[in-house]
Amino acid sequence: MYSPAEVARRYVETGKSKAALPVGRMLLLGMLAGAFIALAGGSATFAVSYGGRLAGAAVFPAGLAMVLLAGSELFTGNSLLVIPLLERQLTWGRMLRSWGAVYLANVLGAGLVAALTVAAGTFDGVYESVVATAAAKAGLPFLTALLRGVLCNFLVCIAVWMSLAAQSVPGKLAAMYLPIFTFVLCGFEHSVANMFYLPAGILAAGRYGVAAEGLSWTSMWTGNLLPVTLGNILGGCLVGAFAPGFGGKIEFLGTLFINMMFCVVVPMVFCS
């Protein structure tokens, strides 16, 4: 097992490699990650319907397991790119380029799985739950969605961090399982998972003729994905900024705080 300081040092090189990928490869790997998370979300939908939230939390970690072991690119986990940024081994431009390309690809991958599963009639027996879940997510107050996003990605990045400390496949799976289980059980908000849940709910509402007040393509973004994405970035950057072995960077945290406060306050004004 690698020590926390060793994980931090190794991730500097890992992060540089991720940010240096050609955009086309980022898009391909990002679509795979979005699809993996979406498939886990679909499975968790059935688990919740038949066994409750505890069952859903037990199933959903399969998504991150596929992401980590199949070598794909997940936006939320890539918040840890702040680690090489802090060490001045990565520029802001390179980091933002990676985040943007991977985010777009995650949207495409998760959305494609949502469209395919609804079109295939996968949710014929649980469509009311699919629509209700999406409507509830789209109706969250901005600050609530933001804070749930912070808490979620703090745990997701801790899961990634812990998996990087392990040197075997069973060790990696065991390390990442409980943090992901915890965020699902607590009902925190994961932007990439919601790239599946929300489109699936909108499409299912249309396919099965279910009324879903407040659920639309616009509310998907303004009511959920925007605040949750901002929260995910904050939560992930907190893990990266205080990475053991580096001790955090005060100047980075100050800059991040100012920029994120601007990004939070302006959308809250327009979405309120």
PDB file of C-alpha atoms in Angstrom:
ATOM      1  CA  MET A   1       0.000   0.000   0.000  1.00  0.00           C
ATOM      2  CA  TYR A   2       1.244   3.477  -0.860  1.00  0.00           C
ATOM      3  CA  SER A   3       1.363   6.130   1.873  1.00  0.00           C
ATOM      4  CA  PRO A   4      -0.752   9.306   1.468  1.00  0.00           C
ATOM      5  CA  ALA A   5       2.363  11.299   0.595  1.00  0.00           C
ATOM      6  CA  GLU A   6       3.335   8.717  -2.032  1.00  0.00           C
ATOM      7  CA  VAL A   7      -0.168   8.812  -3.526  1.00  0.00           C
ATOM      8  CA  ALA A   8       0.043  12.605  -3.800  1.00  0.00           C
ATOM      9  CA  ARG A   9       3.443  12.489  -5.496  1.00  0.00           C
ATOM     10  CA  ARG A  10       2.338   9.759  -7.909  1.00  0.00           C
ATOM     11  CA  TYR A  11      -0.821  11.675  -8.794  1.00  0.00           C
ATOM     12  CA  VAL A  12       1.240  14.646  -9.967  1.00  0.00           C
ATOM     13  CA  GLU A  13       2.466  12.506 -12.858  1.00  0.00           C
ATOM     14  CA  THR A  14      -0.929  10.873 -13.350  1.00  0.00           C
ATOM     15  CA  GLY A  15      -2.630  14.252 -13.520  1.00  0.00           C
ATOM     16  CA  LYS A  16      -0.109  15.599 -16.007  1.00  0.00           C
ATOM     17  CA  SER A  17      -0.734  12.572 -18.226  1.00  0.00           C
ATOM     18  CA  LYS A  18      -4.508  13.028 -18.014  1.00  0.00           C
ATOM     19  CA  ALA A  19      -4.305  16.708 -18.942  1.00  0.00           C
ATOM     20  CA  ALA A  20      -1.953  15.969 -21.860  1.00  0.00           C
ATOM     21  CA  LEU A  21      -4.339  13.547 -23.586  1.00  0.00           C
ATOM     22  CA  PRO A  22      -5.522  14.576 -27.063  1.00  0.00           C
ATOM     23  CA  VAL A  23      -9.021  16.046 -26.949  1.00  0.00           C
ATOM     24  CA  GLY A  24     -10.402  13.229 -29.093  1.00  0.00           C
ATOM     25  CA  ARG A  25      -9.155  10.631 -26.631  1.00  0.00           C
ATOM     26  CA  MET A  26     -10.510  12.654 -23.694  1.00  0.00           C
ATOM     27  CA  LEU A  27     -13.918  12.675 -25.367  1.00  0.00           C
ATOM     28  CA  LEU A  28     -13.884   8.930 -26.006  1.00  0.00           C
ATOM     29  CA  LEU A  29     -12.748   8.041 -22.481  1.00  0.00           C
ATOM     30  CA  GLY A  30     -15.146  10.592 -21.005  1.00  0.00           C
ATOM     31  CA  MET A  31     -18.098   9.091 -22.870  1.00  0.00           C
ATOM     32  CA  LEU A  32     -17.154   5.681 -21.500  1.00  0.00           C
ATOM     33  CA  ALA A  33     -17.046   7.029 -17.950  1.00  0.00           C
ATOM     34  CA  GLY A  34     -20.434   8.709 -18.375  1.00  0.00           C
ATOM     35  CA  ALA A  35     -21.864   5.435 -19.688  1.00  0.00           C
ATOM     36  CA  PHE A  36     -20.376   3.438 -16.791  1.00  0.00           C
ATOM     37  CA  ILE A  37     -21.873   5.775 -14.181  1.00  0.00           C
ATOM     38  CA  ALA A  38     -25.210   5.792 -16.033  1.00  0.00           C
ATOM     39  CA  LEU A  39     -25.385   1.995 -16.147  1.00  0.00           C
ATOM     40  CA  ALA A  40     -24.692   1.865 -12.418  1.00  0.00           C
ATOM     41  CA  GLY A  41     -27.392   4.500 -11.919  1.00  0.00           C
ATOM     42  CA  GLY A  42     -29.870   2.413 -13.886  1.00  0.00           C
ATOM     43  CA  SER A  43     -29.070  -0.631 -11.767  1.00  0.00           C
ATOM     44  CA  ALA A  44     -29.371   1.425  -8.595  1.00  0.00           C
ATOM     45  CA  THR A  45     -32.825   2.578  -9.745  1.00  0.00           C
ATOM     46  CA  PHE A  46     -34.072  -1.004  -9.658  1.00  0.00           C
ATOM     47  CA  ALA A  47     -32.284  -1.661  -6.381  1.00  0.00           C
ATOM     48  CA  VAL A  48     -33.953   1.339  -4.739  1.00  0.00           C
ATOM     49  CA  SER A  49     -37.368   0.408  -6.143  1.00  0.00           C
ATOM     50  CA  TYR A  50     -37.199  -3.149  -4.811  1.00  0.00           C
ATOM     51  CA  GLY A  51     -34.924  -2.854  -1.792  1.00  0.00           C
ATOM     52  CA  GLY A  52     -34.805   0.800  -0.705  1.00  0.00           C
ATOM     53  CA  ARG A  53     -31.975   3.331  -0.578  1.00  0.00           C
ATOM     54  CA  LEU A  54     -29.642   0.939   1.234  1.00  0.00           C
ATOM     55  CA  ALA A  55     -29.830  -1.482  -1.698  1.00  0.00           C
ATOM     56  CA  GLY A  56     -29.219   1.339  -4.173  1.00  0.00           C
ATOM     57  CA  ALA A  57     -26.168   2.469  -2.224  1.00  0.00           C
ATOM     58  CA  ALA A  58     -24.831  -1.079  -2.285  1.00  0.00           C
ATOM     59  CA  VAL A  59     -25.127  -1.324  -6.092  1.00  0.00           C
ATOM     60  CA  PHE A  60     -24.018   2.127  -7.281  1.00  0.00           C
ATOM     61  CA  PRO A  61     -20.269   1.762  -6.490  1.00  0.00           C
ATOM     62  CA  ALA A  62     -20.078  -0.527  -9.537  1.00  0.00           C
ATOM     63  CA  GLY A  63     -19.962   2.665 -11.611  1.00  0.00           C
ATOM     64  CA  LEU A  64     -16.736   4.023 -10.121  1.00  0.00           C
ATOM     65  CA  ALA A  65     -15.259   0.513 -10.135  1.00  0.00           C
ATOM     66  CA  MET A  66     -15.727   0.391 -13.917  1.00  0.00           C
ATOM     67  CA  VAL A  67     -14.340   3.917 -14.312  1.00  0.00           C
ATOM     68  CA  LEU A  68     -11.192   3.200 -12.316  1.00  0.00           C
ATOM     69  CA  LEU A  69     -10.390  -0.256 -13.659  1.00  0.00           C
ATOM     70  CA  ALA A  70     -11.376   0.300 -17.307  1.00  0.00           C
ATOM     71  CA  GLY A  71      -9.282   3.460 -17.586  1.00  0.00           C
ATOM     72  CA  SER A  72     -11.891   6.100 -18.451  1.00  0.00           C
ATOM     73  CA  GLU A  73     -12.120   9.819 -17.623  1.00  0.00           C
ATOM     74  CA  LEU A  74     -14.642  11.028 -15.031  1.00  0.00           C
ATOM     75  CA  PHE A  75     -15.169  14.765 -14.453  1.00  0.00           C
ATOM     76  CA  THR A  76     -15.733  14.497 -10.729  1.00  0.00           C
ATOM     77  CA  GLY A  77     -12.624  12.423 -10.074  1.00  0.00           C
ATOM     78  CA  ASN A  78     -10.585  14.737 -12.280  1.00  0.00           C
ATOM     79  CA  SER A  79     -11.110  17.516  -9.738  1.00  0.00           C
ATOM     80  CA  LEU A  80      -7.899  16.086  -8.283  1.00  0.00           C
ATOM     81  CA  LEU A  81      -6.023  17.728 -11.157  1.00  0.00           C
ATOM     82  CA  VAL A  82      -5.580  20.569  -8.683  1.00  0.00           C
ATOM     83  CA  ILE A  83      -2.752  18.483  -7.190  1.00  0.00           C
ATOM     84  CA  PRO A  84      -0.339  18.914 -10.141  1.00  0.00           C
ATOM     85  CA  LEU A  85      -1.679  22.470 -10.517  1.00  0.00           C
ATOM     86  CA  LEU A  86      -0.608  23.255  -6.956  1.00  0.00           C
ATOM     87  CA  GLU A  87       2.836  21.859  -7.641  1.00  0.00           C
ATOM     88  CA  ARG A  88       3.114  24.088 -10.722  1.00  0.00           C
ATOM     89  CA  GLN A  89       3.335  20.997 -12.932  1.00  0.00           C
ATOM     90  CA  LEU A  90       0.097  21.873 -14.710  1.00  0.00           C
ATOM     91  CA  THR A  91      -1.340  25.168 -15.973  1.00  0.00           C
ATOM     92  CA  TRP A  92      -4.845  26.488 -15.363  1.00  0.00           C
ATOM     93  CA  GLY A  93      -5.471  26.334 -19.095  1.00  0.00           C
ATOM     94  CA  ARG A  94      -4.555  22.652 -19.331  1.00  0.00           C
ATOM     95  CA  MET A  95      -6.676  21.788 -16.306  1.00  0.00           C
ATOM     96  CA  LEU A  96      -9.727  23.692 -17.558  1.00  0.00           C
ATOM     97  CA  ARG A  97      -9.306  22.171 -21.038  1.00  0.00           C
ATOM     98  CA  SER A  98      -9.407  18.699 -19.495  1.00  0.00           C
ATOM     99  CA  TRP A  99     -12.371  19.495 -17.246  1.00  0.00           C
ATOM    100  CA  GLY A 100     -14.359  20.974 -20.145  1.00  0.00           C
ATOM    101  CA  ALA A 101     -13.726  18.138 -22.589  1.00  0.00           C
ATOM    102  CA  VAL A 102     -14.366  15.411 -20.024  1.00  0.00           C
ATOM    103  CA  TYR A 103     -17.520  17.108 -18.718  1.00  0.00           C
ATOM    104  CA  LEU A 104     -18.972  17.363 -22.218  1.00  0.00           C
ATOM    105  CA  ALA A 105     -18.086  13.747 -22.906  1.00  0.00           C
ATOM    106  CA  ASN A 106     -19.648  12.596 -19.618  1.00  0.00           C
ATOM    107  CA  VAL A 107     -22.876  14.395 -20.614  1.00  0.00           C
ATOM    108  CA  LEU A 108     -22.886  12.619 -23.968  1.00  0.00           C
ATOM    109  CA  GLY A 109     -22.113   9.169 -22.553  1.00  0.00           C
ATOM    110  CA  ALA A 110     -24.617   9.330 -19.706  1.00  0.00           C
ATOM    111  CA  GLY A 111     -27.283  10.924 -21.900  1.00  0.00           C
ATOM    112  CA  LEU A 112     -26.861   8.241 -24.554  1.00  0.00           C
ATOM    113  CA  VAL A 113     -27.377   5.489 -21.970  1.00  0.00           C
ATOM    114  CA  ALA A 114     -30.451   7.320 -20.645  1.00  0.00           C
ATOM    115  CA  ALA A 115     -31.941   7.508 -24.144  1.00  0.00           C
ATOM    116  CA  LEU A 116     -31.139   3.887 -24.955  1.00  0.00           C
ATOM    117  CA  THR A 117     -32.499   2.453 -21.698  1.00  0.00           C
ATOM    118  CA  VAL A 118     -35.763   4.404 -21.933  1.00  0.00           C
ATOM    119  CA  ALA A 119     -36.206   3.530 -25.620  1.00  0.00           C
ATOM    120  CA  ALA A 120     -35.549  -0.129 -24.838  1.00  0.00           C
ATOM    121  CA  GLY A 121     -38.318  -0.169 -22.234  1.00  0.00           C
ATOM    122  CA  THR A 122     -35.843  -0.993 -19.480  1.00  0.00           C
ATOM    123  CA  PHE A 123     -37.834   0.960 -16.894  1.00  0.00           C
ATOM    124  CA  ASP A 124     -41.304  -0.340 -17.823  1.00  0.00           C
ATOM    125  CA  GLY A 125     -41.867  -1.570 -14.275  1.00  0.00           C
ATOM    126  CA  VAL A 126     -40.303   1.357 -12.421  1.00  0.00           C
ATOM    127  CA  TYR A 127     -40.912   4.374 -14.675  1.00  0.00           C
ATOM    128  CA  GLU A 128     -42.821   6.285 -11.987  1.00  0.00           C
ATOM    129  CA  SER A 129     -39.773   6.065  -9.730  1.00  0.00           C
ATOM    130  CA  VAL A 130     -37.496   7.225 -12.574  1.00  0.00           C
ATOM    131  CA  VAL A 131     -39.667  10.298 -13.211  1.00  0.00           C
ATOM    132  CA  ALA A 132     -40.115  11.082  -9.499  1.00  0.00           C
ATOM    133  CA  THR A 133     -36.362  10.895  -8.878  1.00  0.00           C
ATOM    134  CA  ALA A 134     -35.643  13.295 -11.737  1.00  0.00           C
ATOM    135  CA  ALA A 135     -38.367  15.735 -10.662  1.00  0.00           C
ATOM    136  CA  ALA A 136     -37.063  15.786  -7.096  1.00  0.00           C
ATOM    137  CA  LYS A 137     -33.524  16.481  -8.279  1.00  0.00           C
ATOM    138  CA  ALA A 138     -34.616  19.263 -10.649  1.00  0.00           C
ATOM    139  CA  GLY A 139     -36.631  20.888  -7.857  1.00  0.00           C
ATOM    140  CA  LEU A 140     -33.846  21.236  -5.300  1.00  0.00           C
ATOM    141  CA  PRO A 141     -33.087  24.751  -4.015  1.00  0.00           C
ATOM    142  CA  PHE A 142     -29.835  26.081  -5.511  1.00  0.00           C
ATOM    143  CA  LEU A 143     -27.897  26.143  -2.236  1.00  0.00           C
ATOM    144  CA  THR A 144     -29.108  22.682  -1.219  1.00  0.00           C
ATOM    145  CA  ALA A 145     -27.972  21.209  -4.546  1.00  0.00           C
ATOM    146  CA  LEU A 146     -24.637  23.033  -4.255  1.00  0.00           C
ATOM    147  CA  LEU A 147     -23.885  21.757  -0.746  1.00  0.00           C
ATOM    148  CA  ARG A 148     -24.931  18.213  -1.594  1.00  0.00           C
ATOM    149  CA  GLY A 149     -22.564  18.459  -4.551  1.00  0.00           C
ATOM    150  CA  VAL A 150     -19.698  19.530  -2.280  1.00  0.00           C
ATOM    151  CA  LEU A 151     -20.269  16.631   0.096  1.00  0.00           C
ATOM    152  CA  CYS A 152     -20.677  14.138  -2.726  1.00  0.00           C
ATOM    153  CA  ASN A 153     -17.456  14.879  -4.549  1.00  0.00           C
ATOM    154  CA  PHE A 154     -15.489  15.159  -1.355  1.00  0.00           C
ATOM    155  CA  LEU A 155     -16.365  11.499  -0.831  1.00  0.00           C
ATOM    156  CA  VAL A 156     -15.864  10.544  -4.497  1.00  0.00           C
ATOM    157  CA  CYS A 157     -12.366  12.040  -4.533  1.00  0.00           C
ATOM    158  CA  ILE A 158     -11.570  10.364  -1.217  1.00  0.00           C
ATOM    159  CA  ALA A 159     -12.678   7.089  -2.860  1.00  0.00           C
ATOM    160  CA  VAL A 160     -10.375   7.716  -5.828  1.00  0.00           C
ATOM    161  CA  TRP A 161      -7.559   8.692  -3.462  1.00  0.00           C
ATOM    162  CA  MET A 162      -7.970   5.547  -1.387  1.00  0.00           C
ATOM    163  CA  SER A 163      -8.088   3.344  -4.486  1.00  0.00           C
ATOM    164  CA  LEU A 164      -4.789   4.849  -5.657  1.00  0.00           C
ATOM    165  CA  ALA A 165      -3.203   3.790  -2.376  1.00  0.00           C
ATOM    166  CA  ALA A 166      -3.966   0.129  -3.111  1.00  0.00           C
ATOM    167  CA  GLN A 167      -1.719  -1.943  -5.351  1.00  0.00           C
ATOM    168  CA  SER A 168      -4.132  -4.789  -6.177  1.00  0.00           C
ATOM    169  CA  VAL A 169      -7.522  -4.917  -7.890  1.00  0.00           C
ATOM    170  CA  PRO A 170      -9.317  -6.315  -4.792  1.00  0.00           C
ATOM    171  CA  GLY A 171      -7.665  -3.609  -2.711  1.00  0.00           C
ATOM    172  CA  LYS A 172      -8.784  -0.851  -5.064  1.00  0.00           C
ATOM    173  CA  LEU A 173     -12.369  -2.149  -5.098  1.00  0.00           C
ATOM    174  CA  ALA A 174     -12.498  -2.451  -1.324  1.00  0.00           C
ATOM    175  CA  ALA A 175     -10.993   1.011  -0.812  1.00  0.00           C
ATOM    176  CA  MET A 176     -13.417   2.882  -3.066  1.00  0.00           C
ATOM    177  CA  TYR A 177     -16.570   1.020  -2.060  1.00  0.00           C
ATOM    178  CA  LEU A 178     -17.519   2.573   1.295  1.00  0.00           C
ATOM    179  CA  PRO A 179     -17.089   6.281   0.379  1.00  0.00           C
ATOM    180  CA  ILE A 180     -19.348   5.800  -2.660  1.00  0.00           C
ATOM    181  CA  PHE A 181     -21.819   3.750  -0.619  1.00  0.00           C
ATOM    182  CA  THR A 182     -21.869   6.592   1.924  1.00  0.00           C
ATOM    183  CA  PHE A 183     -22.608   9.402  -0.536  1.00  0.00           C
ATOM    184  CA  VAL A 184     -25.470   7.475  -2.161  1.00  0.00           C
ATOM    185  CA  LEU A 185     -26.957   6.481   1.193  1.00  0.00           C
ATOM    186  CA  CYS A 186     -26.837  10.111   2.358  1.00  0.00           C
ATOM    187  CA  GLY A 187     -28.529  11.358  -0.812  1.00  0.00           C
ATOM    188  CA  PHE A 188     -25.702  13.637  -1.955  1.00  0.00           C
ATOM    189  CA  GLU A 189     -25.609  14.911  -5.551  1.00  0.00           C
ATOM    190  CA  HIS A 190     -23.211  13.654  -8.237  1.00  0.00           C
ATOM    191  CA  SER A 191     -23.250  15.664 -11.461  1.00  0.00           C
ATOM    192  CA  VAL A 192     -22.355  12.780 -13.776  1.00  0.00           C
ATOM    193  CA  ALA A 193     -24.934  10.447 -12.229  1.00  0.00           C
ATOM    194  CA  ASN A 194     -27.494  13.224 -12.670  1.00  0.00           C
ATOM    195  CA  MET A 195     -26.541  13.450 -16.356  1.00  0.00           C
ATOM    196  CA  PHE A 196     -28.297  10.068 -16.484  1.00  0.00           C
ATOM    197  CA  TYR A 197     -31.081  10.415 -13.906  1.00  0.00           C
ATOM    198  CA  LEU A 198     -32.465  13.711 -15.230  1.00  0.00           C
ATOM    199  CA  PRO A 199     -32.601  12.890 -18.969  1.00  0.00           C
ATOM    200  CA  ALA A 200     -33.953   9.437 -18.127  1.00  0.00           C
ATOM    201  CA  GLY A 201     -36.740  11.034 -16.085  1.00  0.00           C
ATOM    202  CA  ILE A 202     -37.594  13.570 -18.796  1.00  0.00           C
ATOM    203  CA  LEU A 203     -37.636  10.924 -21.531  1.00  0.00           C
ATOM    204  CA  ALA A 204     -39.582   8.448 -19.378  1.00  0.00           C
ATOM    205  CA  ALA A 205     -42.192  11.118 -18.581  1.00  0.00           C
ATOM    206  CA  GLY A 206     -42.733  11.595 -22.313  1.00  0.00           C
ATOM    207  CA  ARG A 207     -42.723   7.886 -23.160  1.00  0.00           C
ATOM    208  CA  TYR A 208     -45.156   6.835 -20.427  1.00  0.00           C
ATOM    209  CA  GLY A 209     -47.259   9.998 -20.254  1.00  0.00           C
ATOM    210  CA  VAL A 210     -46.394  10.784 -16.643  1.00  0.00           C
ATOM    211  CA  ALA A 211     -46.985  14.343 -15.401  1.00  0.00           C
ATOM    212  CA  ALA A 212     -43.807  15.825 -13.931  1.00  0.00           C
ATOM    213  CA  GLU A 213     -44.311  19.403 -12.821  1.00  0.00           C
ATOM    214  CA  GLY A 214     -41.128  21.461 -12.980  1.00  0.00           C
ATOM    215  CA  LEU A 215     -39.143  18.811 -14.834  1.00  0.00           C
ATOM    216  CA  SER A 216     -37.726  20.071 -18.128  1.00  0.00           C
ATOM    217  CA  TRP A 217     -34.468  20.333 -20.064  1.00  0.00           C
ATOM    218  CA  THR A 218     -34.067  23.864 -18.683  1.00  0.00           C
ATOM    219  CA  SER A 219     -34.654  22.913 -15.040  1.00  0.00           C
ATOM    220  CA  MET A 220     -32.272  19.990 -15.486  1.00  0.00           C
ATOM    221  CA  TRP A 221     -29.461  22.525 -15.898  1.00  0.00           C
ATOM    222  CA  THR A 222     -30.557  25.481 -13.777  1.00  0.00           C
ATOM    223  CA  GLY A 223     -32.141  23.462 -10.985  1.00  0.00           C
ATOM    224  CA  ASN A 224     -29.553  20.728 -10.678  1.00  0.00           C
ATOM    225  CA  LEU A 225     -26.549  20.323 -12.957  1.00  0.00           C
ATOM    226  CA  LEU A 226     -25.280  23.897 -12.587  1.00  0.00           C
ATOM    227  CA  PRO A 227     -25.254  24.044  -8.763  1.00  0.00           C
ATOM    228  CA  VAL A 228     -24.257  20.392  -8.372  1.00  0.00           C
ATOM    229  CA  THR A 229     -21.338  20.780 -10.790  1.00  0.00           C
ATOM    230  CA  LEU A 230     -20.075  23.841  -8.904  1.00  0.00           C
ATOM    231  CA  GLY A 231     -20.399  21.933  -5.636  1.00  0.00           C
ATOM    232  CA  ASN A 232     -18.598  18.912  -7.077  1.00  0.00           C
ATOM    233  CA  ILE A 233     -15.695  21.136  -8.135  1.00  0.00           C
ATOM    234  CA  LEU A 234     -15.462  22.669  -4.663  1.00  0.00           C
ATOM    235  CA  GLY A 235     -15.615  19.313  -2.898  1.00  0.00           C
ATOM    236  CA  GLY A 236     -13.013  17.725  -5.143  1.00  0.00           C
ATOM    237  CA  CYS A 237     -10.669  20.705  -4.930  1.00  0.00           C
ATOM    238  CA  LEU A 238     -10.807  20.573  -1.133  1.00  0.00           C
ATOM    239  CA  VAL A 239      -9.442  17.032  -1.238  1.00  0.00           C
ATOM    240  CA  GLY A 240      -6.748  17.995  -3.743  1.00  0.00           C
ATOM    241  CA  ALA A 241      -5.771  21.206  -1.983  1.00  0.00           C
ATOM    242  CA  PHE A 242      -5.194  19.440   1.316  1.00  0.00           C
ATOM    243  CA  ALA A 243      -3.558  16.389  -0.239  1.00  0.00           C
ATOM    244  CA  PRO A 244      -1.354  14.740   2.403  1.00  0.00           C
ATOM    245  CA  GLY A 245       2.274  15.358   1.645  1.00  0.00           C
ATOM    246  CA  PHE A 246       1.643  18.845   0.255  1.00  0.00           C
ATOM    247  CA  GLY A 247      -0.290  20.450   3.095  1.00  0.00           C
ATOM    248  CA  GLY A 248      -2.368  22.664   0.829  1.00  0.00           C
ATOM    249  CA  LYS A 249      -1.573  26.039  -0.695  1.00  0.00           C
ATOM    250  CA  ILE A 250      -3.053  29.135   0.928  1.00  0.00           C
ATOM    251  CA  GLU A 251      -2.755  31.277  -2.199  1.00  0.00           C
ATOM    252  CA  PHE A 252      -4.548  28.624  -4.274  1.00  0.00           C
ATOM    253  CA  LEU A 253      -7.361  28.306  -1.752  1.00  0.00           C
ATOM    254  CA  GLY A 254      -7.801  32.072  -1.700  1.00  0.00           C
ATOM    255  CA  THR A 255      -8.020  32.273  -5.485  1.00  0.00           C
ATOM    256  CA  LEU A 256     -10.344  29.261  -5.629  1.00  0.00           C
ATOM    257  CA  PHE A 257     -12.622  30.717  -2.954  1.00  0.00           C
ATOM    258  CA  ILE A 258     -12.952  34.086  -4.710  1.00  0.00           C
ATOM    259  CA  ASN A 259     -13.581  32.534  -8.130  1.00  0.00           C
ATOM    260  CA  MET A 260     -16.055  29.966  -6.856  1.00  0.00           C
ATOM    261  CA  MET A 261     -17.962  32.528  -4.799  1.00  0.00           C
ATOM    262  CA  PHE A 262     -18.389  34.552  -8.008  1.00  0.00           C
ATOM    263  CA  CYS A 263     -19.497  31.417  -9.863  1.00  0.00           C
ATOM    264  CA  VAL A 264     -21.990  30.592  -7.105  1.00  0.00           C
ATOM    265  CA  VAL A 265     -23.460  34.043  -6.413  1.00  0.00           C
ATOM    266  CA  VAL A 266     -24.117  35.013 -10.054  1.00  0.00           C
ATOM    267  CA  PRO A 267     -26.054  31.799 -10.923  1.00  0.00           C
ATOM    268  CA  MET A 268     -28.005  32.071  -7.663  1.00  0.00           C
ATOM    269  CA  VAL A 269     -29.147  35.572  -8.669  1.00  0.00           C
ATOM    270  CA  PHE A 270     -30.303  34.437 -12.100  1.00  0.00           C
ATOM    271  CA  CYS A 271     -31.839  31.151 -10.932  1.00  0.00           C
ATOM    272  CA  SER A 272     -33.725  32.582  -7.963  1.00  0.00           C
TER     273      SER A 272
END
